[in-house]
mmCIF file of C-alpha atoms in Angstrom:
data_model
loop_
_atom_site.group_PDB
_atom_site.id
_atom_site.type_symbol
_atom_site.label_atom_id
_atom_site.label_comp_id
_atom_site.label_asym_id
_atom_site.label_seq_id
_atom_site.Cartn_x
_atom_site.Cartn_y
_atom_site.Cartn_z
ATOM 1 C CA UNK A 1 2.513 -25.485 -5.322
ATOM 2 C CA UNK A 2 4.354 -22.279 -6.220
ATOM 3 C CA UNK A 3 3.381 -20.563 -2.879
ATOM 4 C CA UNK A 4 4.947 -22.792 -0.682
ATOM 5 C CA UNK A 5 6.843 -21.027 1.915
ATOM 6 C CA UNK A 6 9.542 -23.376 1.745
ATOM 7 C CA UNK A 7 9.840 -23.292 -1.921
ATOM 8 C CA UNK A 8 9.746 -19.410 -2.106
ATOM 9 C CA UNK A 9 12.327 -19.139 0.837
ATOM 10 C CA UNK A 10 14.555 -21.268 -1.206
ATOM 11 C CA UNK A 11 14.096 -19.425 -4.374
ATOM 12 C CA UNK A 12 15.134 -16.133 -2.309
ATOM 13 C CA UNK A 13 18.084 -17.743 -0.746
ATOM 14 C CA UNK A 14 19.500 -18.377 -4.223
ATOM 15 C CA UNK A 15 19.521 -14.718 -4.806
ATOM 16 C CA UNK A 16 21.713 -14.200 -1.860
ATOM 17 C CA UNK A 17 18.779 -13.715 0.729
ATOM 18 C CA UNK A 18 20.085 -14.417 4.520
ATOM 19 C CA UNK A 19 18.048 -17.742 5.468
ATOM 20 C CA UNK A 20 15.970 -16.327 8.582
ATOM 21 C CA UNK A 21 15.101 -13.688 6.414
ATOM 22 C CA UNK A 22 13.936 -15.855 3.581
ATOM 23 C CA UNK A 23 11.830 -18.045 5.675
ATOM 24 C CA UNK A 24 9.934 -15.121 6.965
ATOM 25 C CA UNK A 25 9.238 -13.934 3.773
ATOM 26 C CA UNK A 26 8.147 -17.319 2.368
ATOM 27 C CA UNK A 27 5.924 -18.083 5.637
ATOM 28 C CA UNK A 28 4.284 -14.431 4.950
ATOM 29 C CA UNK A 29 3.347 -15.337 1.200
ATOM 30 C CA UNK A 30 2.005 -18.435 2.116
ATOM 31 C CA UNK A 31 0.092 -17.723 5.030
ATOM 32 C CA UNK A 32 -1.557 -14.404 2.499
ATOM 33 C CA UNK A 33 -2.412 -16.966 0.057
ATOM 34 C CA UNK A 34 -3.974 -19.145 2.285
ATOM 35 C CA UNK A 35 -6.499 -16.359 3.727
ATOM 36 C CA UNK A 36 -6.838 -15.131 0.541
ATOM 37 C CA UNK A 37 -7.957 -18.332 -0.726
ATOM 38 C CA UNK A 38 -10.086 -19.245 2.190
ATOM 39 C CA UNK A 39 -11.874 -15.812 1.931
ATOM 40 C CA UNK A 40 -12.738 -16.395 -2.079
ATOM 41 C CA UNK A 41 -14.019 -20.020 -0.869
ATOM 42 C CA UNK A 42 -16.264 -18.793 1.890
ATOM 43 C CA UNK A 43 -17.890 -16.050 -0.205
ATOM 44 C CA UNK A 44 -18.584 -18.606 -3.274
ATOM 45 C CA UNK A 45 -20.060 -20.947 -0.676
ATOM 46 C CA UNK A 46 -22.364 -18.191 0.618
ATOM 47 C CA UNK A 47 -23.271 -16.969 -2.604
ATOM 48 C CA UNK A 48 -24.047 -20.696 -3.924
ATOM 49 C CA UNK A 49 -26.273 -21.202 -0.436
ATOM 50 C CA UNK A 50 -27.929 -17.692 -1.334
ATOM 51 C CA UNK A 51 -28.806 -18.844 -5.070
ATOM 52 C CA UNK A 52 -30.027 -22.045 -3.722
ATOM 53 C CA UNK A 53 -32.383 -20.599 -0.975
ATOM 54 C CA UNK A 54 -33.717 -17.877 -3.427
ATOM 55 C CA UNK A 55 -34.307 -20.012 -6.333
ATOM 56 C CA UNK A 56 -36.049 -22.943 -4.178
ATOM 57 C CA UNK A 57 -34.029 -25.510 -5.388
ATOM 58 C CA UNK A 58 -33.635 -27.129 -2.209
ATOM 59 C CA UNK A 59 -31.000 -27.337 0.796
ATOM 60 C CA UNK A 60 -27.417 -27.118 0.340
ATOM 61 C CA UNK A 61 -25.481 -29.889 1.561
ATOM 62 C CA UNK A 62 -23.846 -29.951 4.751
ATOM 63 C CA UNK A 63 -20.393 -30.897 3.169
ATOM 64 C CA UNK A 64 -20.499 -28.270 0.744
ATOM 65 C CA UNK A 65 -18.342 -25.823 2.841
ATOM 66 C CA UNK A 66 -16.106 -28.437 4.001
ATOM 67 C CA UNK A 67 -15.634 -29.690 0.301
ATOM 68 C CA UNK A 68 -14.963 -26.102 -0.472
ATOM 69 C CA UNK A 69 -12.335 -25.713 2.177
ATOM 70 C CA UNK A 70 -10.562 -29.278 1.638
ATOM 71 C CA UNK A 71 -9.408 -28.361 -2.097
ATOM 72 C CA UNK A 72 -5.541 -27.666 -1.948
ATOM 73 C CA UNK A 73 -5.097 -23.949 -1.649
ATOM 74 C CA UNK A 74 -3.468 -23.382 -5.019
ATOM 75 C CA UNK A 75 -6.271 -25.008 -7.154
ATOM 76 C CA UNK A 76 -8.207 -21.662 -7.534
ATOM 77 C CA UNK A 77 -5.026 -19.929 -9.485
ATOM 78 C CA UNK A 78 -5.284 -20.303 -13.227
ATOM 79 C CA UNK A 79 -2.801 -21.370 -14.990
ATOM 80 C CA UNK A 80 -1.598 -18.087 -16.279
ATOM 81 C CA UNK A 81 -0.570 -17.742 -12.708
ATOM 82 C CA UNK A 82 1.700 -20.655 -12.550
ATOM 83 C CA UNK A 83 4.972 -18.877 -12.747
ATOM 84 C CA UNK A 84 4.304 -15.515 -10.807
ATOM 85 C CA UNK A 85 6.435 -15.817 -7.798
ATOM 86 C CA UNK A 86 9.761 -16.787 -10.153
ATOM 87 C CA UNK A 87 8.525 -13.763 -12.506
ATOM 88 C CA UNK A 88 8.015 -11.548 -9.713
ATOM 89 C CA UNK A 89 11.188 -12.119 -8.066
ATOM 90 C CA UNK A 90 12.900 -11.815 -11.150
ATOM 91 C CA UNK A 91 11.743 -8.809 -12.035
ATOM 92 C CA UNK A 92 12.477 -7.231 -8.886
ATOM 93 C CA UNK A 93 15.973 -8.555 -9.118
ATOM 94 C CA UNK A 94 16.091 -7.056 -12.785
ATOM 95 C CA UNK A 95 15.075 -3.624 -11.274
ATOM 96 C CA UNK A 96 18.244 -3.548 -9.210
ATOM 97 C CA UNK A 97 16.903 -5.016 -5.853
ATOM 98 C CA UNK A 98 19.274 -7.950 -4.157
ATOM 99 C CA UNK A 99 17.756 -10.764 -2.165
ATOM 100 C CA UNK A 100 17.474 -8.853 1.161
ATOM 101 C CA UNK A 101 15.338 -6.191 -0.271
ATOM 102 C CA UNK A 102 13.193 -8.859 -2.030
ATOM 103 C CA UNK A 103 12.738 -10.703 1.374
ATOM 104 C CA UNK A 104 11.710 -7.658 3.282
ATOM 105 C CA UNK A 105 9.511 -6.582 0.850
ATOM 106 C CA UNK A 106 7.726 -10.005 0.576
ATOM 107 C CA UNK A 107 7.587 -10.251 4.502
ATOM 108 C CA UNK A 108 5.578 -6.710 4.801
ATOM 109 C CA UNK A 109 3.662 -6.739 1.653
ATOM 110 C CA UNK A 110 3.159 -10.243 0.188
ATOM 111 C CA UNK A 111 0.688 -9.498 -2.161
ATOM 112 C CA UNK A 112 3.668 -8.492 -4.619
ATOM 113 C CA UNK A 113 3.932 -11.954 -5.020
ATOM 114 C CA UNK A 114 0.636 -12.484 -6.521
ATOM 115 C CA UNK A 115 0.863 -9.455 -8.937
ATOM 116 C CA UNK A 116 0.926 -9.883 -12.614
ATOM 117 C CA UNK A 117 4.432 -8.820 -13.497
ATOM 118 C CA UNK A 118 3.948 -7.355 -17.083
ATOM 119 C CA UNK A 119 0.866 -5.812 -18.996
ATOM 120 C CA UNK A 120 -1.107 -8.172 -21.120
ATOM 121 C CA UNK A 121 0.503 -8.429 -24.613
ATOM 122 C CA UNK A 122 -3.217 -6.558 -25.825
ATOM 123 C CA UNK A 123 -1.735 -3.852 -24.463
ATOM 124 C CA UNK A 124 0.749 -1.338 -26.316
ATOM 125 C CA UNK A 125 4.063 -0.466 -25.111
ATOM 126 C CA UNK A 126 3.281 2.901 -25.556
ATOM 127 C CA UNK A 127 0.613 2.698 -22.694
ATOM 128 C CA UNK A 128 3.451 2.412 -20.119
ATOM 129 C CA UNK A 129 5.558 5.321 -21.354
ATOM 130 C CA UNK A 130 2.185 7.514 -20.926
ATOM 131 C CA UNK A 131 1.008 6.285 -17.585
ATOM 132 C CA UNK A 132 4.842 7.339 -16.493
ATOM 133 C CA UNK A 133 4.372 10.734 -17.931
ATOM 134 C CA UNK A 134 1.101 11.438 -16.404
ATOM 135 C CA UNK A 135 2.564 10.339 -13.055
ATOM 136 C CA UNK A 136 5.448 12.549 -13.246
ATOM 137 C CA UNK A 137 3.049 15.560 -13.967
ATOM 138 C CA UNK A 138 0.655 14.725 -11.482
ATOM 139 C CA UNK A 139 3.609 14.633 -8.674
ATOM 140 C CA UNK A 140 4.394 17.897 -10.373
ATOM 141 C CA UNK A 141 1.131 19.713 -9.416
ATOM 142 C CA UNK A 142 0.990 21.762 -6.365
ATOM 143 C CA UNK A 143 -2.457 20.553 -5.202
ATOM 144 C CA UNK A 144 -3.670 17.086 -3.581
ATOM 145 C CA UNK A 145 -6.782 16.411 -5.337
ATOM 146 C CA UNK A 146 -7.723 15.041 -8.530
ATOM 147 C CA UNK A 147 -5.147 12.683 -9.138
ATOM 148 C CA UNK A 148 -7.277 9.478 -7.761
ATOM 149 C CA UNK A 149 -6.694 8.088 -11.311
ATOM 150 C CA UNK A 150 -3.233 8.571 -11.296
ATOM 151 C CA UNK A 151 -2.124 4.694 -11.230
ATOM 152 C CA UNK A 152 -5.607 3.546 -12.502
ATOM 153 C CA UNK A 153 -4.494 1.018 -15.042
ATOM 154 C CA UNK A 154 -1.319 -0.094 -12.765
ATOM 155 C CA UNK A 155 -2.172 -3.391 -11.679
ATOM 156 C CA UNK A 156 1.250 -4.962 -12.538
ATOM 157 C CA UNK A 157 4.507 -5.049 -10.771
ATOM 158 C CA UNK A 158 6.370 -3.495 -13.687
ATOM 159 C CA UNK A 159 3.949 -0.504 -13.215
ATOM 160 C CA UNK A 160 4.220 -0.374 -9.515
ATOM 161 C CA UNK A 161 8.003 -0.660 -9.814
ATOM 162 C CA UNK A 162 8.057 2.359 -12.364
ATOM 163 C CA UNK A 163 5.997 4.868 -10.472
ATOM 164 C CA UNK A 164 7.213 4.192 -6.674
ATOM 165 C CA UNK A 165 10.794 2.829 -7.246
ATOM 166 C CA UNK A 166 11.746 4.905 -10.392
ATOM 167 C CA UNK A 167 9.260 8.099 -10.661
ATOM 168 C CA UNK A 168 8.642 8.796 -6.900
ATOM 169 C CA UNK A 169 11.642 7.897 -5.148
ATOM 170 C CA UNK A 170 14.416 8.587 -7.616
ATOM 171 C CA UNK A 171 13.342 11.090 -9.704
ATOM 172 C CA UNK A 172 11.029 13.220 -7.711
ATOM 173 C CA UNK A 173 12.643 12.673 -4.473
ATOM 174 C CA UNK A 174 15.899 12.156 -6.086
ATOM 175 C CA UNK A 175 17.060 9.576 -3.427
ATOM 176 C CA UNK A 176 20.167 7.505 -4.617
ATOM 177 C CA UNK A 177 19.305 3.880 -5.356
ATOM 178 C CA UNK A 178 20.429 2.547 -2.365
ATOM 179 C CA UNK A 179 18.431 4.723 -0.615
ATOM 180 C CA UNK A 180 15.485 4.146 -2.605
ATOM 181 C CA UNK A 181 15.780 0.534 -1.889
ATOM 182 C CA UNK A 182 15.871 1.224 1.872
ATOM 183 C CA UNK A 183 12.556 2.822 1.683
ATOM 184 C CA UNK A 184 11.018 -0.115 -0.136
ATOM 185 C CA UNK A 185 12.378 -2.303 2.697
ATOM 186 C CA UNK A 186 10.855 -0.321 5.672
ATOM 187 C CA UNK A 187 7.679 1.025 3.951
ATOM 188 C CA UNK A 188 4.989 -1.763 4.027
ATOM 189 C CA UNK A 189 2.187 -1.356 1.528
ATOM 190 C CA UNK A 190 4.295 0.945 -0.812
ATOM 191 C CA UNK A 191 4.350 -1.280 -3.498
ATOM 192 C CA UNK A 192 0.697 -2.013 -3.871
ATOM 193 C CA UNK A 193 -1.736 0.247 -5.960
ATOM 194 C CA UNK A 194 -3.086 1.924 -3.013
ATOM 195 C CA UNK A 195 -0.299 2.509 -1.111
ATOM 196 C CA UNK A 196 1.533 3.876 -4.169
ATOM 197 C CA UNK A 197 -1.185 6.511 -4.609
ATOM 198 C CA UNK A 198 -1.304 7.435 -0.789
ATOM 199 C CA UNK A 199 2.390 7.996 -0.845
ATOM 200 C CA UNK A 200 2.308 10.256 -3.861
ATOM 201 C CA UNK A 201 -0.487 12.279 -2.401
ATOM 202 C CA UNK A 202 1.355 12.798 0.553
ATOM 203 C CA UNK A 203 4.323 13.841 -1.473
ATOM 204 C CA UNK A 204 1.905 16.608 -3.298
ATOM 205 C CA UNK A 205 0.579 17.802 -0.072
ATOM 206 C CA UNK A 206 3.873 18.683 1.402
ATOM 207 C CA UNK A 207 5.165 20.201 -1.908
ATOM 208 C CA UNK A 208 1.930 22.300 -1.941
ATOM 209 C CA UNK A 209 2.913 23.550 1.574
ATOM 210 C CA UNK A 210 6.136 24.238 0.328
ATOM 211 C CA UNK A 211 8.368 21.624 1.406
ATOM 212 C CA UNK A 212 10.831 21.071 -1.051
ATOM 213 C CA UNK A 213 11.668 17.279 -2.156
ATOM 214 C CA UNK A 214 15.181 17.898 -1.104
ATOM 215 C CA UNK A 215 14.061 18.528 2.514
ATOM 216 C CA UNK A 216 11.573 15.079 2.382
ATOM 217 C CA UNK A 217 14.711 13.266 0.757
ATOM 218 C CA UNK A 218 17.264 14.502 3.359
ATOM 219 C CA UNK A 219 15.536 13.088 6.539
ATOM 220 C CA UNK A 220 15.711 9.512 5.258
ATOM 221 C CA UNK A 221 15.003 7.883 8.776
ATOM 222 C CA UNK A 222 11.325 9.139 8.692
ATOM 223 C CA UNK A 223 10.484 9.093 5.164
ATOM 224 C CA UNK A 224 9.152 5.771 5.156
ATOM 225 C CA UNK A 225 7.042 6.877 8.208
ATOM 226 C CA UNK A 226 5.760 9.708 6.388
ATOM 227 C CA UNK A 227 5.116 7.820 3.144
ATOM 228 C CA UNK A 228 2.906 5.594 5.213
ATOM 229 C CA UNK A 229 0.378 8.120 6.906
ATOM 230 C CA UNK A 230 -2.683 8.681 5.647
ATOM 231 C CA UNK A 231 -3.207 11.673 3.018
ATOM 232 C CA UNK A 232 -6.371 12.418 4.277
ATOM 233 C CA UNK A 233 -5.706 12.598 7.878
ATOM 234 C CA UNK A 234 -2.705 15.018 7.018
ATOM 235 C CA UNK A 235 -5.084 16.968 5.011
ATOM 236 C CA UNK A 236 -7.547 17.627 7.807
ATOM 237 C CA UNK A 237 -4.614 18.448 10.151
ATOM 238 C CA UNK A 238 -3.499 21.118 7.720
ATOM 239 C CA UNK A 239 -7.051 22.392 7.700
ATOM 240 C CA UNK A 240 -7.030 22.515 11.401
ATOM 241 C CA UNK A 241 -3.988 24.588 11.602
ATOM 242 C CA UNK A 242 -5.226 26.805 9.026
ATOM 243 C CA UNK A 243 -8.751 27.343 10.505
ATOM 244 C CA UNK A 244 -10.222 30.088 12.885
ATOM 245 C CA UNK A 245 -9.296 28.203 15.963
ATOM 246 C CA UNK A 246 -5.552 28.112 15.333
ATOM 247 C CA UNK A 247 -4.784 30.436 12.356
ATOM 248 C CA UNK A 248 -1.615 29.455 11.669
ATOM 249 C CA UNK A 249 -0.233 30.934 8.229
ATOM 250 C CA UNK A 250 -0.146 28.534 5.506
ATOM 251 C CA UNK A 251 3.356 29.014 4.510
ATOM 252 C CA UNK A 252 4.359 28.140 8.347
ATOM 253 C CA UNK A 253 2.363 24.641 8.081
ATOM 254 C CA UNK A 254 4.694 22.905 5.792
ATOM 255 C CA UNK A 255 8.076 23.606 8.179
ATOM 256 C CA UNK A 256 5.825 23.081 11.070
ATOM 257 C CA UNK A 257 5.136 19.513 10.309
ATOM 258 C CA UNK A 258 8.825 18.874 9.331
ATOM 259 C CA UNK A 259 9.713 19.549 13.098
ATOM 260 C CA UNK A 260 11.073 16.552 15.262
ATOM 261 C CA UNK A 261 8.611 17.766 18.285
ATOM 262 C CA UNK A 262 6.039 17.751 15.956
ATOM 263 C CA UNK A 263 6.204 14.038 15.371
ATOM 264 C CA UNK A 264 4.048 12.978 18.294
ATOM 265 C CA UNK A 265 1.609 15.047 17.504
ATOM 266 C CA UNK A 266 1.535 13.867 13.834
ATOM 267 C CA UNK A 267 1.097 10.232 15.535
ATOM 268 C CA UNK A 268 -1.667 11.172 17.551
ATOM 269 C CA UNK A 269 -3.737 12.570 14.508
ATOM 270 C CA UNK A 270 -2.303 10.793 11.523
ATOM 271 C CA UNK A 271 -1.046 7.746 13.007
ATOM 272 C CA UNK A 272 0.370 4.877 10.799
ATOM 273 C CA UNK A 273 -1.849 1.741 10.364
ATOM 274 C CA UNK A 274 -0.765 -0.840 12.882
ATOM 275 C CA UNK A 275 -1.481 -3.333 10.044
ATOM 276 C CA UNK A 276 0.076 -1.478 6.972
ATOM 277 C CA UNK A 277 1.183 -4.497 5.723
ATOM 278 C CA UNK A 278 -2.125 -5.306 4.410
ATOM 279 C CA UNK A 279 -2.817 -4.059 1.060
ATOM 280 C CA UNK A 280 -4.352 -0.409 1.048
ATOM 281 C CA UNK A 281 -7.586 -0.108 -0.483
ATOM 282 C CA UNK A 282 -7.775 1.644 -3.958
ATOM 283 C CA UNK A 283 -10.340 4.079 -2.777
ATOM 284 C CA UNK A 284 -9.605 7.757 -3.300
ATOM 285 C CA UNK A 285 -7.664 8.660 -0.349
ATOM 286 C CA UNK A 286 -8.508 12.060 -0.141
ATOM 287 C CA UNK A 287 -12.268 11.461 1.005
ATOM 288 C CA UNK A 288 -13.232 13.141 3.890
ATOM 289 C CA UNK A 289 -11.301 11.904 7.131
ATOM 290 C CA UNK A 290 -14.622 11.426 8.792
ATOM 291 C CA UNK A 291 -15.434 8.571 6.521
ATOM 292 C CA UNK A 292 -15.523 5.395 8.461
ATOM 293 C CA UNK A 293 -15.151 3.274 5.116
ATOM 294 C CA UNK A 294 -11.945 5.239 4.539
ATOM 295 C CA UNK A 295 -10.780 4.673 7.882
ATOM 296 C CA UNK A 296 -11.451 1.106 7.743
ATOM 297 C CA UNK A 297 -9.414 0.844 4.561
ATOM 298 C CA UNK A 298 -6.395 2.433 6.237
ATOM 299 C CA UNK A 299 -6.459 1.319 9.914
ATOM 300 C CA UNK A 300 -8.204 -2.040 9.325
ATOM 301 C CA UNK A 301 -10.922 -3.555 11.978
ATOM 302 C CA UNK A 302 -9.936 -0.852 14.862
ATOM 303 C CA UNK A 303 -11.072 2.197 12.641
ATOM 304 C CA UNK A 304 -13.830 3.199 14.491
ATOM 305 C CA UNK A 305 -12.015 3.399 18.102
ATOM 306 C CA UNK A 306 -9.122 4.791 15.955
ATOM 307 C CA UNK A 307 -11.619 7.779 14.842
ATOM 308 C CA UNK A 308 -12.581 8.332 18.188
ATOM 309 C CA UNK A 309 -9.350 8.855 19.539
ATOM 310 C CA UNK A 310 -8.152 10.942 16.863
ATOM 311 C CA UNK A 311 -11.553 13.177 17.117
ATOM 312 C CA UNK A 312 -10.462 13.641 20.882
ATOM 313 C CA UNK A 313 -7.278 14.788 20.179
ATOM 314 C CA UNK A 314 -8.780 17.366 18.131
ATOM 315 C CA UNK A 315 -11.166 18.585 20.758
ATOM 316 C CA UNK A 316 -8.819 18.736 23.191
ATOM 317 C CA UNK A 317 -6.620 20.957 20.990
ATOM 318 C CA UNK A 318 -9.462 23.024 20.087
ATOM 319 C CA UNK A 319 -10.518 23.730 23.508
ATOM 320 C CA UNK A 320 -7.073 24.881 24.578
ATOM 321 C CA UNK A 321 -6.448 26.823 21.514
#
């Protein structure tokens, strides 16, 4: 099917990608599709089993689960998705990305290959402009709240490219196209609905602390890491620094966070997810960091251990303050 890793790799090579990078990207997409399809089939099997048991229609056949898993991996995708990979690659190319960029993006964020490229025909063209304007307005705010609906209707690759690549990286941060492409290559999850929202909230938070977008864009090496951090964890750290225990002036917090020697501390209190290549949840990332469900969304299955580790860091800092 269209999600075969070798077929995707050949298509990427035809765009100018290196062969090794293209095959890595193709295999990443194929693994993502297989895992996603398997999860869907298991959920459907369990729902059917529960329905039969509840209705008393008899026992579900022992072979039902095997039948589900033996179907081809592409069998569940509708006819409307048959050209998604080709369309996604074509749209990324039309947006100014090259084969190397696309291979890197698909390797760390394979879900990009399954995104609908354009809005349905029923949506008016003005809708894209309205959402784009709303995004620019929200990024100009000085607070980090109430922007949860920023990209609520943006489930398309075209919309995400406009919001992340154009609005956030090139217009808000004023990065050159070359540098913006480098950020997309090295920032897993950025081209996902939750990842885009998370990155924008981080920028809004830093601007509210007096850090200019010019300063953020100047440090191109650490920018992908900053955009990958949890805005909720960063907000908790800001609240701690301005609390009675530390009493750091708010106007000093922004410059403090930008120091090179603060990076290790940020890694301790707002670590970048080890499985950041997974699509970030669409939940509001400004929820309290103590909410374990939020941390599972951002840090994955090790969220409980990560939460305990972060809390121990805060206890140690509070005791020595």
